[in-house]
Coordinates of C-alpha atoms in Angstrom, one line a residue:
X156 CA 153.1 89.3 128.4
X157 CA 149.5 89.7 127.1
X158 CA 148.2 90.9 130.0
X159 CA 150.7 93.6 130.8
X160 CA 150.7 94.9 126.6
X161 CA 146.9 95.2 127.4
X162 CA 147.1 97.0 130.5
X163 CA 150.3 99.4 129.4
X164 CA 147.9 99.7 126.0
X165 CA 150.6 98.1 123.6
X166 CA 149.8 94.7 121.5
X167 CA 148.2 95.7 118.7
X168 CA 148.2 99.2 117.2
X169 CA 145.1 100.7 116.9
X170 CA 143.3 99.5 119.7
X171 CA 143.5 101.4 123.0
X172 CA 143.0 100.7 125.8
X173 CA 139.7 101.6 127.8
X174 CA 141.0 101.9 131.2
X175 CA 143.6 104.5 129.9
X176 CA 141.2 107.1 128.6
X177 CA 140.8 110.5 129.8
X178 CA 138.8 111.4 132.2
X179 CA 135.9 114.3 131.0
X180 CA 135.9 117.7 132.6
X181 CA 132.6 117.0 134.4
X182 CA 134.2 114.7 136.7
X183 CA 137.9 115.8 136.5
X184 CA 139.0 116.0 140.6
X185 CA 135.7 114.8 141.6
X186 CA 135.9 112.6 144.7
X187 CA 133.7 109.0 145.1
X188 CA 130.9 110.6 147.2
X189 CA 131.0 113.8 144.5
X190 CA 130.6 111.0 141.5
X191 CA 127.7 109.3 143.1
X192 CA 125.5 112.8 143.7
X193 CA 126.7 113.7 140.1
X194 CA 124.9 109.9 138.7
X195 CA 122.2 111.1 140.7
X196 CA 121.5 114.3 139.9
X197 CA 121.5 112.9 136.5
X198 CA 119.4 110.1 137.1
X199 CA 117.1 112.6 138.8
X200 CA 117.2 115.1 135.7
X201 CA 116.6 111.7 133.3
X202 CA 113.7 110.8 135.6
X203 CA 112.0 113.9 135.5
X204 CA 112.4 114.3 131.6
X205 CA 111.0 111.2 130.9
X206 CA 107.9 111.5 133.6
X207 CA 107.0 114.8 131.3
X208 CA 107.4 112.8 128.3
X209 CA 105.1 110.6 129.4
X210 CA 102.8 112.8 130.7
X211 CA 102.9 114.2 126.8
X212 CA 102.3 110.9 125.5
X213 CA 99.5 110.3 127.9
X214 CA 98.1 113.3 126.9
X215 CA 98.3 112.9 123.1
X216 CA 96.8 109.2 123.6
X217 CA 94.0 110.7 125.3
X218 CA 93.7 113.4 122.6
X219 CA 93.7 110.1 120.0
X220 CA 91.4 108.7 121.9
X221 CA 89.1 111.8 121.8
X222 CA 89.3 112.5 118.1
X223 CA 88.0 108.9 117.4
X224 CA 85.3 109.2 119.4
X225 CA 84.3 112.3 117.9
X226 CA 84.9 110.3 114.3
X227 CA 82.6 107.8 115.7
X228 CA 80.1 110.3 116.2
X229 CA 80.0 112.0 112.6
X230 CA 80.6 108.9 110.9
X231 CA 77.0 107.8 112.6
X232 CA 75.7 111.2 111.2
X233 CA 76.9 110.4 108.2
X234 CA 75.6 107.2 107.8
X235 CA 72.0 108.5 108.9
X236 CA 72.4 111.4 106.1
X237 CA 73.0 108.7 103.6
X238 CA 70.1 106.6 104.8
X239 CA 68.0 109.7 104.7
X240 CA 69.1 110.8 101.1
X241 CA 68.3 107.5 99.7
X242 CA 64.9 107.5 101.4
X243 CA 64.5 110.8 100.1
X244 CA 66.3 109.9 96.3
X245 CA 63.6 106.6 96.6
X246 CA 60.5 109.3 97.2
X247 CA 61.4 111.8 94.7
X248 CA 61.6 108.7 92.0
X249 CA 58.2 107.4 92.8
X250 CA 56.6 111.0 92.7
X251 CA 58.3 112.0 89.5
X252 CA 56.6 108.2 88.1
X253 CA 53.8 109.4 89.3
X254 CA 53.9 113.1 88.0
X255 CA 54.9 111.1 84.5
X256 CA 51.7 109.0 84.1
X257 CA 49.6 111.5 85.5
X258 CA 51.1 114.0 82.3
X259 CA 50.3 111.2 80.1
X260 CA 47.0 110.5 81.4
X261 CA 45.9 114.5 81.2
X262 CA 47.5 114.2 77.8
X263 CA 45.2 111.5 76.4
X264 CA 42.3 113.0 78.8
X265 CA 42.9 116.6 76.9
X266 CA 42.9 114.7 73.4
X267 CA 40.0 112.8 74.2
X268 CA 38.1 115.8 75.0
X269 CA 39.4 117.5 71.9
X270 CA 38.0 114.6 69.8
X271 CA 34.4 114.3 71.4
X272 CA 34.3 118.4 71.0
X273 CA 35.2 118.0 67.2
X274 CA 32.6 115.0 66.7
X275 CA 29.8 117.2 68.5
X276 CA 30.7 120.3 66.5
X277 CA 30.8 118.1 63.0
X278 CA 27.3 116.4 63.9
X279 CA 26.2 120.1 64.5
X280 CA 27.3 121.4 61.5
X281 CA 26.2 118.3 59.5
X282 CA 22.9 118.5 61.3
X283 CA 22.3 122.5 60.9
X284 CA 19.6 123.6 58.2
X285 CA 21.3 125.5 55.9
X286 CA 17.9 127.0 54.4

């Protein structure tokens, strides 16, 4: 009884039977031989379809692989920029010390000079006859 209510798609309502479904246009009056070149030609279509998508993603992985190289590359550049800006930063820092003491040195030099001018013109005009 269960077997034949499966078959003749009765038992339960709501389930149908698989067997008894309708056949799609595409291979309405097809024979065996017709089916088989159809699965084919399908298979074939599939085949080529994903023999271009891969061809894409080899592409794309060799594009990937390309654009990390090329990162490679500038991030070396930019690591030999930074090393030469600090070098540079560390230069310009000693010189402007250097700049700094030498202003201060000229500064006292200067007053120094100043002072020993002022002493000799004093000792001149303390030493000038005034007769």
């Amino acid at each position: 009884v269960f077997r034949s209510s499966l078959m003749a798609g009765g038992g339960k309502r709501g389930v149908t039977n698989p067997w008894l479904l309708e056949e799609s246009e595409e291979t309405r009056g097809l024979g065996f031989d017709e089916l088989r070149q159809q699965q084919r030609r399908i298979i074939e279509e599939q085949d080529a379809g994903l023999d271009a998508l891969s061809s894409i993603i080899s592409r794309q992985k060799q594009m990937g692989q390309e654009i990390g190289n090329e990162l490679d590359e500038q991030n070396e550049i930019i690591d030999d920029l930074t090393n030469l800006v600090e070098s540079t930063d560390d230069r310009l820092r000693n010189q402007t010390r250097h700049v700094k003491m030498v202003d201060k040195k000229s500064t006292s030099c200067g007053m120094l000079v100043v002072i020993v001018l002022l002493l000799i013109a004093i000792a001149v005009v303390a030493l000038w006859p005034t007769h």
